[in-house]
Amino acid sequence: MNRADTDSTPLYDPALGLAGLPSAPRWESAGQRSLYRSDWVSLDLIAVRPPTAPPYEHHVVRTANAVAVVLEHPDRGVLMLHRHRFITETTGLELPAGGIDPGEDPVAAAVRETAEETGWAAVRPRLFLTRCVSNGNSDQLFHFVHAEVGEWLGGPESPDEGPAVWVRHEHLRDVLGRDLVSCAPSSLGLLHAMTFGLLRDGAAAGSVQAREQG
Amino acid sequence: MNRADTDSTPLYDPALGLAGLPSAPRWESAGQRSLYRSDWVSLDLIAVRPPTAPPYEHHVVRTANAVAVVLEHPDRGVLMLHRHRFITETTGLELPAGGIDPGEDPVAAAVRETAEETGWAAVRPRLFLTRCVSNGNSDQLFHFVHAEVGEWLGGPESPDEGPAVWVRHEHLRDVLGRDLVSCAPSSLGLLHAMTFGLLRDGAAAGSVQAREQG
């Protein structure tokens, strides 16, 4: 029986937003216990009551929120780092990014991380996106900041993060489509900035051109 | 001193790919010890040697790889779930998604999760993207599968995951731009599918239209 054509699943209506939809069933939490605690990663078990299923204990990973930076030069494009990641044994291009210190503002963290990892000042920084990294098992938020490249500050602090490279606006689709960006946050930040016109003309032009080819 | 105009940072060259860039310094790992182990989440400390900094122990969260599904109806758009997430106290639209069982193929997992969470069969499934969720502290990979909606199978298994809703192609930008999608994997999967022309005409049309408005 194919019911796709007689389907009663509602359609999203932009005029109503989420309020126009059947409501999301609420999962209640009732206390937690700590399994492991450190300055970098903590692990808790939260007692949770799903709306209809029996209560149970759910693991939650707690790490500092993080921020990634789309640092733009009008002609040279977006600054990325060529990085090796030992945890996943992957090598690829990433946006400058890092953890937000306790009490630190995400935009201030973006400027700090950019200076530390690339040696460049990030000017006119603006938070443009926040997403939950993995909301089924982690409380971490990932913020995304757009900034323009400013002065050379004399960094980076360490060569271990990997060398910086400019990716021209018209090549952003290339690095994303060829899987040269292995980490989800860097892919997401670039795609969102490209889709919502946060980058200069080159990005939009490259995107239209490539879609017309496809 | 503004050195942006006399900058020696290399430019990415699509003809050479990563091979045209200064190489990514390699971080070597040398053994690990377990801090916590469970069927759902494990936590290890890996001994790591950065290229120039002193060796240290780095936390690594280990969870099963996961998959999200862009399930498409030619007219109704993409199937999403209206979900509450107690860990982040967020409510929003998400792609059907879930963990991959031991030994399970990502595409098979996508079909299974779609049936469990929405009650729909996913046909002609195709893996289109794999990304590291957070490669600085987790080994988890997130896979993304595109599929066409098939038969109604009589589910979902539980109402706790939240009600399904179709988001028409021309409204995908709206839900992403209005922050009605709170989780990073759902945002990433949709943006990648939209950008690389994996969805039917409506998505590309909506995307072009909205960019011209912006």
Coordinates of C-alpha atoms in Angstrom, one line a residue:
Chain A
M1 CA 0.0 0.0 0.0
N2 CA 1.6 3.3 -1.1
R3 CA 0.1 6.0 1.0
A4 CA 2.4 8.8 -0.1
D5 CA -0.4 10.3 -2.2
T6 CA -3.1 10.0 0.5
D7 CA -0.8 11.0 3.3
S8 CA -2.2 13.1 6.2
T9 CA 1.2 14.2 7.4
P10 CA 1.0 18.0 7.9
L11 CA 2.9 20.5 5.7
Y12 CA 5.1 23.2 7.3
D13 CA 3.5 26.6 6.8
P14 CA 6.0 29.5 7.0
A15 CA 3.2 31.9 8.1
L16 CA 2.7 29.8 11.3
G17 CA 6.2 28.4 11.9
L18 CA 6.5 25.7 14.5
A19 CA 3.2 26.9 16.1
G20 CA 1.4 25.5 13.1
L21 CA 2.6 21.9 13.7
P22 CA 1.5 19.1 16.0
S23 CA 3.5 19.8 19.2
A24 CA 6.8 18.2 20.0
P25 CA 6.3 15.7 22.9
R26 CA 8.3 16.9 25.9
W27 CA 10.9 14.7 27.5
E28 CA 11.2 15.5 31.3
S29 CA 14.5 15.1 33.1
A30 CA 14.7 14.5 36.8
G31 CA 18.1 14.7 38.3
Q32 CA 21.5 13.4 37.2
R33 CA 24.6 11.7 38.5
S34 CA 28.2 12.2 37.5
L35 CA 30.2 9.4 35.9
Y36 CA 33.3 11.4 35.1
R37 CA 34.5 14.9 35.6
S38 CA 37.4 16.9 34.1
D39 CA 38.2 20.3 32.9
W40 CA 37.8 19.1 29.3
V41 CA 35.0 16.5 29.1
S42 CA 32.5 15.3 31.7
L43 CA 30.0 12.5 31.5
D44 CA 26.7 12.4 33.3
L45 CA 23.7 10.1 33.5
I46 CA 20.4 12.0 33.4
A47 CA 17.2 10.4 34.6
V48 CA 14.7 11.1 31.9
R49 CA 11.0 10.4 31.4
P50 CA 9.9 10.1 27.7
P51 CA 6.3 11.0 27.2
T52 CA 5.1 7.4 26.8
A53 CA 8.1 5.0 27.2
P54 CA 9.4 4.0 30.7
P55 CA 11.9 6.3 32.4
Y56 CA 15.5 5.5 32.0
E57 CA 19.0 6.9 32.5
H58 CA 20.6 8.7 29.5
H59 CA 24.3 9.4 28.9
V60 CA 25.2 13.1 28.4
V61 CA 28.6 14.3 27.3
R62 CA 29.4 17.8 28.5
T63 CA 32.2 19.8 26.9
A64 CA 32.7 23.6 26.5
N65 CA 30.8 25.3 23.7
A66 CA 32.9 26.1 20.7
V67 CA 33.1 28.6 17.9
A68 CA 34.3 28.5 14.3
V69 CA 35.3 31.5 12.2
V70 CA 34.6 32.3 8.6
L71 CA 37.4 34.8 8.1
E72 CA 37.0 36.6 4.8
H73 CA 39.3 38.5 2.5
P74 CA 37.5 40.3 -0.3
D75 CA 39.6 38.7 -3.0
R76 CA 41.4 35.7 -1.4
G77 CA 38.3 34.2 0.0
V78 CA 38.0 32.3 3.3
L79 CA 41.0 31.4 5.6
M80 CA 41.2 27.7 6.4
L81 CA 43.7 25.4 8.1
H82 CA 45.2 22.2 6.7
R83 CA 44.9 19.9 9.6
H84 CA 45.5 16.3 10.6
R85 CA 43.2 14.9 13.3
F86 CA 44.5 11.9 15.1
I87 CA 41.2 10.9 16.6
T88 CA 39.5 10.2 13.3
E89 CA 42.7 9.8 11.3
T90 CA 41.6 12.4 8.8
T91 CA 43.3 15.2 7.1
G92 CA 41.4 18.2 5.6
L93 CA 40.7 21.8 5.5
E94 CA 39.0 23.4 8.6
L95 CA 37.8 26.7 9.7
P96 CA 39.8 28.2 12.6
A97 CA 37.9 27.0 15.7
G98 CA 38.2 26.2 19.3
G99 CA 36.6 26.0 22.7
I100 CA 35.0 28.9 24.5
D101 CA 36.6 29.7 27.8
P102 CA 34.4 29.9 31.0
G103 CA 32.7 33.2 30.9
E104 CA 34.0 34.1 27.5
D105 CA 31.7 35.6 24.9
P106 CA 31.5 33.5 21.7
V107 CA 32.6 36.5 19.5
A108 CA 35.6 37.3 21.7
A109 CA 36.5 33.6 21.6
A110 CA 36.3 33.7 17.8
V111 CA 38.7 36.6 17.6
R112 CA 41.1 35.0 20.1
E113 CA 41.1 31.6 18.4
T114 CA 41.7 33.2 15.0
A115 CA 44.7 35.0 16.3
E116 CA 46.1 32.0 18.1
E117 CA 45.6 29.5 15.2
T118 CA 46.3 31.8 12.2
G119 CA 48.1 34.9 13.4
W120 CA 45.5 37.2 11.8
A121 CA 43.2 39.7 13.5
A122 CA 39.5 39.2 12.9
V123 CA 37.7 42.5 12.5
R124 CA 34.0 43.3 12.5
P125 CA 33.2 39.9 13.9
R126 CA 29.5 38.9 13.9
L127 CA 27.8 35.8 15.3
F128 CA 25.6 34.4 12.5
L129 CA 24.7 30.8 13.5
T130 CA 24.4 28.6 16.6
R131 CA 23.7 24.9 16.4
C132 CA 23.6 21.9 18.8
V133 CA 26.6 19.6 17.8
S134 CA 24.8 16.4 18.6
N135 CA 21.7 17.0 20.7
G136 CA 21.0 13.3 21.3
N137 CA 24.1 12.8 23.5
S138 CA 25.9 16.1 24.0
D139 CA 25.1 19.5 25.4
Q140 CA 27.7 21.3 23.3
L141 CA 26.7 24.3 21.2
F142 CA 28.7 25.3 18.2
H143 CA 28.7 29.0 17.3
F144 CA 29.8 30.5 14.0
V145 CA 31.2 34.0 13.5
H146 CA 31.9 35.8 10.3
A147 CA 34.7 38.4 10.3
E148 CA 36.9 40.3 7.9
V149 CA 40.6 39.8 7.9
G150 CA 42.5 42.6 9.7
E151 CA 46.1 43.1 10.6
W152 CA 48.8 40.5 10.8
L153 CA 49.5 40.0 14.5
G154 CA 52.7 37.8 14.2
G155 CA 51.3 34.4 15.0
P156 CA 50.3 31.7 15.0
E157 CA 51.2 30.6 18.5
S158 CA 52.1 27.1 17.4
P159 CA 52.6 25.4 14.0
D160 CA 50.9 22.3 15.3
E161 CA 47.4 23.4 14.2
G162 CA 48.4 23.3 10.6
P163 CA 49.2 25.8 7.9
A164 CA 46.7 28.4 6.8
V165 CA 45.4 28.6 3.3
W166 CA 43.0 31.0 1.5
V167 CA 40.2 29.3 -0.4
R168 CA 38.8 31.7 -3.0
H169 CA 35.1 32.2 -3.0
E170 CA 34.7 30.4 -6.3
H171 CA 36.5 27.3 -4.9
L172 CA 34.5 26.8 -1.7
R173 CA 32.1 24.5 -3.5
D174 CA 35.0 22.5 -4.8
V175 CA 36.6 21.8 -1.4
L176 CA 33.1 20.9 0.1
G177 CA 32.0 18.8 -2.9
R178 CA 35.4 16.9 -3.1
D179 CA 35.2 16.0 0.6
L180 CA 38.4 18.0 1.4
V181 CA 36.6 19.4 4.5
S182 CA 36.2 16.4 6.8
C183 CA 34.6 18.0 9.9
A184 CA 30.9 18.7 10.2
P185 CA 31.2 22.2 11.8
S186 CA 33.5 23.6 9.1
S187 CA 31.2 22.2 6.4
L188 CA 28.1 23.6 8.1
G189 CA 29.6 27.1 8.7
L190 CA 30.7 27.4 5.1
L191 CA 27.4 26.1 3.6
H192 CA 25.3 28.3 5.8
A193 CA 27.4 31.4 4.9
M194 CA 27.2 30.6 1.2
T195 CA 23.5 29.8 1.2
F196 CA 22.5 32.9 3.1
G197 CA 24.6 35.4 1.3
L198 CA 27.0 36.2 4.1
L199 CA 30.0 36.1 1.7
R200 CA 31.0 38.5 -1.0
D201 CA 29.8 38.1 -4.6
G202 CA 32.2 35.4 -5.5
A203 CA 30.5 32.8 -3.4
A204 CA 27.0 33.4 -4.7
A205 CA 28.3 33.5 -8.3
G206 CA 30.2 30.2 -7.8
S207 CA 27.2 28.6 -6.3
V208 CA 24.8 29.6 -9.1
Q209 CA 27.2 28.6 -11.7
A210 CA 27.8 25.2 -10.3
R211 CA 24.1 24.5 -9.8
E212 CA 23.4 25.4 -13.4
Q213 CA 26.1 23.0 -14.4
G214 CA 24.5 20.3 -12.3
Chain B
M1 CA 50.7 46.9 10.1
N2 CA 48.1 45.5 7.7
R3 CA 49.7 42.6 5.8
A4 CA 46.6 41.3 4.2
D5 CA 47.8 42.8 0.9
T6 CA 51.3 41.4 1.1
D7 CA 50.3 38.1 2.5
S8 CA 52.3 35.0 1.6
T9 CA 49.6 32.5 2.8
P10 CA 49.1 30.1 -0.1
L11 CA 45.9 29.9 -2.2
Y12 CA 44.0 26.7 -2.6
D13 CA 44.4 25.4 -6.2
P14 CA 41.6 23.0 -7.4
A15 CA 44.0 21.4 -9.9
L16 CA 46.3 20.3 -7.1
G17 CA 43.8 19.8 -4.3
L18 CA 45.4 19.2 -0.8
A19 CA 48.6 18.1 -2.5
G20 CA 49.2 21.7 -3.5
L21 CA 49.3 22.9 0.1
P22 CA 51.9 23.0 2.8
S23 CA 51.4 19.6 4.5
A24 CA 49.3 19.1 7.6
P25 CA 51.6 18.4 10.6
R26 CA 50.9 14.9 11.8
W27 CA 49.9 14.2 15.5
E28 CA 51.0 10.8 16.6
S29 CA 49.1 8.7 19.2
A30 CA 50.7 6.1 21.4
G31 CA 48.3 4.1 23.4
Q32 CA 45.2 4.9 25.3
R33 CA 43.5 4.1 28.6
S34 CA 39.8 3.7 29.3
L35 CA 38.1 6.1 31.7
Y36 CA 34.5 4.8 31.2
R37 CA 32.9 2.1 29.1
S38 CA 29.2 1.5 28.2
D39 CA 27.2 0.3 25.3
W40 CA 26.3 3.9 24.5
V41 CA 29.2 6.2 25.3
S42 CA 32.8 5.5 26.2
L43 CA 35.5 7.8 27.3
D44 CA 39.2 7.2 26.7
L45 CA 42.4 9.2 27.3
I46 CA 44.8 8.9 24.3
A47 CA 48.5 9.6 24.7
V48 CA 49.3 12.0 21.9
R49 CA 52.5 13.7 20.6
P50 CA 51.9 16.9 18.7
P51 CA 54.6 17.8 16.2
T52 CA 56.3 20.4 18.3
A53 CA 54.5 20.7 21.7
P54 CA 55.1 18.2 24.6
P55 CA 53.2 14.9 24.6
Y56 CA 50.0 14.9 26.7
E57 CA 46.8 12.8 27.3
H58 CA 43.8 13.9 25.3
H59 CA 40.1 12.9 26.0
V60 CA 38.2 11.1 23.3
V61 CA 34.5 10.4 23.4
R62 CA 33.5 7.3 21.6
T63 CA 29.9 6.8 20.4
A64 CA 28.4 4.8 17.6
N65 CA 28.4 6.4 14.2
A66 CA 25.1 7.9 13.2
V67 CA 23.0 8.5 10.0
A68 CA 20.5 11.1 9.0
V69 CA 18.0 10.8 6.2
V70 CA 16.9 13.3 3.6
L71 CA 13.6 11.6 2.7
E72 CA 12.1 13.3 -0.3
H73 CA 8.6 13.4 -1.8
P74 CA 8.6 15.0 -5.2
D75 CA 5.9 17.6 -4.2
R76 CA 5.8 17.6 -0.4
G77 CA 9.5 18.1 0.0
V78 CA 11.6 16.7 2.9
L79 CA 10.2 14.7 5.9
M80 CA 11.3 16.2 9.2
L81 CA 10.4 15.5 12.9
H82 CA 9.2 18.1 15.3
R83 CA 11.3 17.2 18.3
H84 CA 12.1 18.3 21.9
R85 CA 15.6 17.6 23.1
F86 CA 15.9 17.6 26.9
I87 CA 19.7 17.7 26.8
T88 CA 19.9 21.1 25.2
E89 CA 16.3 22.2 26.1
T90 CA 15.6 23.0 22.4
T91 CA 12.7 22.2 20.2
G92 CA 13.0 22.2 16.4
L93 CA 12.7 20.3 13.2
E94 CA 15.2 17.5 12.6
L95 CA 15.9 14.9 9.9
P96 CA 15.1 11.3 10.9
A97 CA 18.3 10.0 12.3
G98 CA 19.9 7.6 14.7
G99 CA 22.8 5.4 15.7
I100 CA 24.2 2.7 13.5
D101 CA 24.1 -0.7 15.1
P102 CA 27.3 -2.8 15.3
G103 CA 28.1 -4.3 11.9
E104 CA 25.2 -2.4 10.3
D105 CA 25.6 -0.6 7.0
P106 CA 24.9 3.1 7.1
V107 CA 22.4 2.9 4.3
A108 CA 20.6 0.0 6.0
A109 CA 20.6 2.0 9.2
A110 CA 19.0 4.9 7.4
V111 CA 16.2 2.8 6.1
R112 CA 15.6 1.2 9.5
E113 CA 15.7 4.6 11.4
T114 CA 13.3 6.1 8.9
A115 CA 10.8 3.3 9.3
E116 CA 11.1 3.4 13.1
E117 CA 10.8 7.1 13.6
T118 CA 8.4 8.0 10.8
G119 CA 6.6 4.9 9.6
W120 CA 7.7 5.4 6.0
A121 CA 9.7 3.2 3.8
A122 CA 12.8 4.9 2.3
V123 CA 13.5 3.7 -1.2
R124 CA 16.5 4.2 -3.6
P125 CA 18.6 5.2 -0.6
R126 CA 22.0 6.6 -1.4
L127 CA 24.8 7.8 0.9
F128 CA 25.8 11.3 -0.1
L129 CA 28.0 12.7 2.7
T130 CA 30.1 11.6 5.7
R131 CA 31.5 14.1 8.2
C132 CA 33.3 13.9 11.5
V133 CA 30.9 15.3 14.2
S134 CA 33.5 17.0 16.3
N135 CA 37.0 15.7 15.3
G136 CA 38.7 17.5 18.2
N137 CA 37.1 15.3 20.9
S138 CA 34.9 12.6 19.4
D139 CA 35.5 9.7 16.9
Q140 CA 31.9 9.8 15.7
L141 CA 31.1 9.9 12.0
F142 CA 27.8 11.2 10.8
H143 CA 26.5 9.8 7.5
F144 CA 23.8 11.3 5.3
V145 CA 21.5 9.4 3.1
H146 CA 19.1 10.6 0.4
A147 CA 16.1 8.5 -0.3
E148 CA 12.7 8.7 -1.9
V149 CA 9.6 8.2 0.1
G150 CA 8.0 4.7 -0.4
E151 CA 5.2 2.8 1.2
W152 CA 3.5 3.5 4.5
L153 CA 4.7 0.8 6.8
G154 CA 2.3 1.4 9.7
G155 CA 4.7 3.1 12.2
P156 CA 6.2 5.0 13.8
E157 CA 7.2 2.7 16.6
S158 CA 6.7 5.3 19.3
P159 CA 5.2 8.8 19.4
D160 CA 8.1 10.0 21.6
E161 CA 10.4 11.0 18.7
G162 CA 7.9 13.7 17.7
P163 CA 5.4 14.1 14.8
A164 CA 6.5 14.1 11.2
V165 CA 6.0 17.1 8.9
W166 CA 6.7 17.7 5.3
V167 CA 8.8 20.8 4.5
R168 CA 8.3 21.8 0.9
H169 CA 11.4 22.4 -1.1
E170 CA 10.7 26.1 -1.3
H171 CA 10.5 26.3 2.5
L172 CA 13.7 24.6 3.4
R173 CA 15.6 27.9 3.4
D174 CA 12.9 29.4 5.6
V175 CA 13.3 26.7 8.3
L176 CA 17.1 26.9 8.2
G177 CA 17.3 30.7 8.1
R178 CA 14.7 31.1 10.9
D179 CA 16.7 28.8 13.2
L180 CA 13.8 26.2 13.3
V181 CA 16.4 23.5 12.9
S182 CA 18.5 23.5 16.1
C183 CA 20.8 20.5 15.5
A184 CA 23.9 20.8 13.4
P185 CA 23.6 17.4 11.5
S186 CA 20.1 18.2 10.2
S187 CA 21.3 21.7 9.1
L188 CA 24.3 20.3 7.4
G189 CA 22.5 17.5 5.6
L190 CA 19.9 19.8 4.2
L191 CA 22.3 22.6 3.2
H192 CA 24.6 20.1 1.5
A193 CA 21.7 18.5 -0.4
M194 CA 20.4 21.9 -1.4
T195 CA 23.8 23.2 -2.5
F196 CA 24.8 20.2 -4.5
G197 CA 21.6 19.7 -6.3
L198 CA 20.5 16.5 -4.7
L199 CA 16.9 17.6 -4.3
R200 CA 14.4 18.1 -7.1
D201 CA 13.9 21.4 -8.9
G202 CA 12.0 23.2 -6.1
A203 CA 15.1 23.4 -3.8
A204 CA 17.3 24.9 -6.4
A205 CA 14.6 27.3 -7.4
G206 CA 13.9 28.4 -3.8
S207 CA 17.6 28.8 -3.3
V208 CA 18.2 31.0 -6.3
Q209 CA 15.1 33.1 -5.6
A210 CA 16.1 33.8 -2.0
R211 CA 19.6 34.7 -2.9
E212 CA 18.4 37.1 -5.5
Q213 CA 16.2 38.7 -2.9
G214 CA 19.2 39.0 -0.5

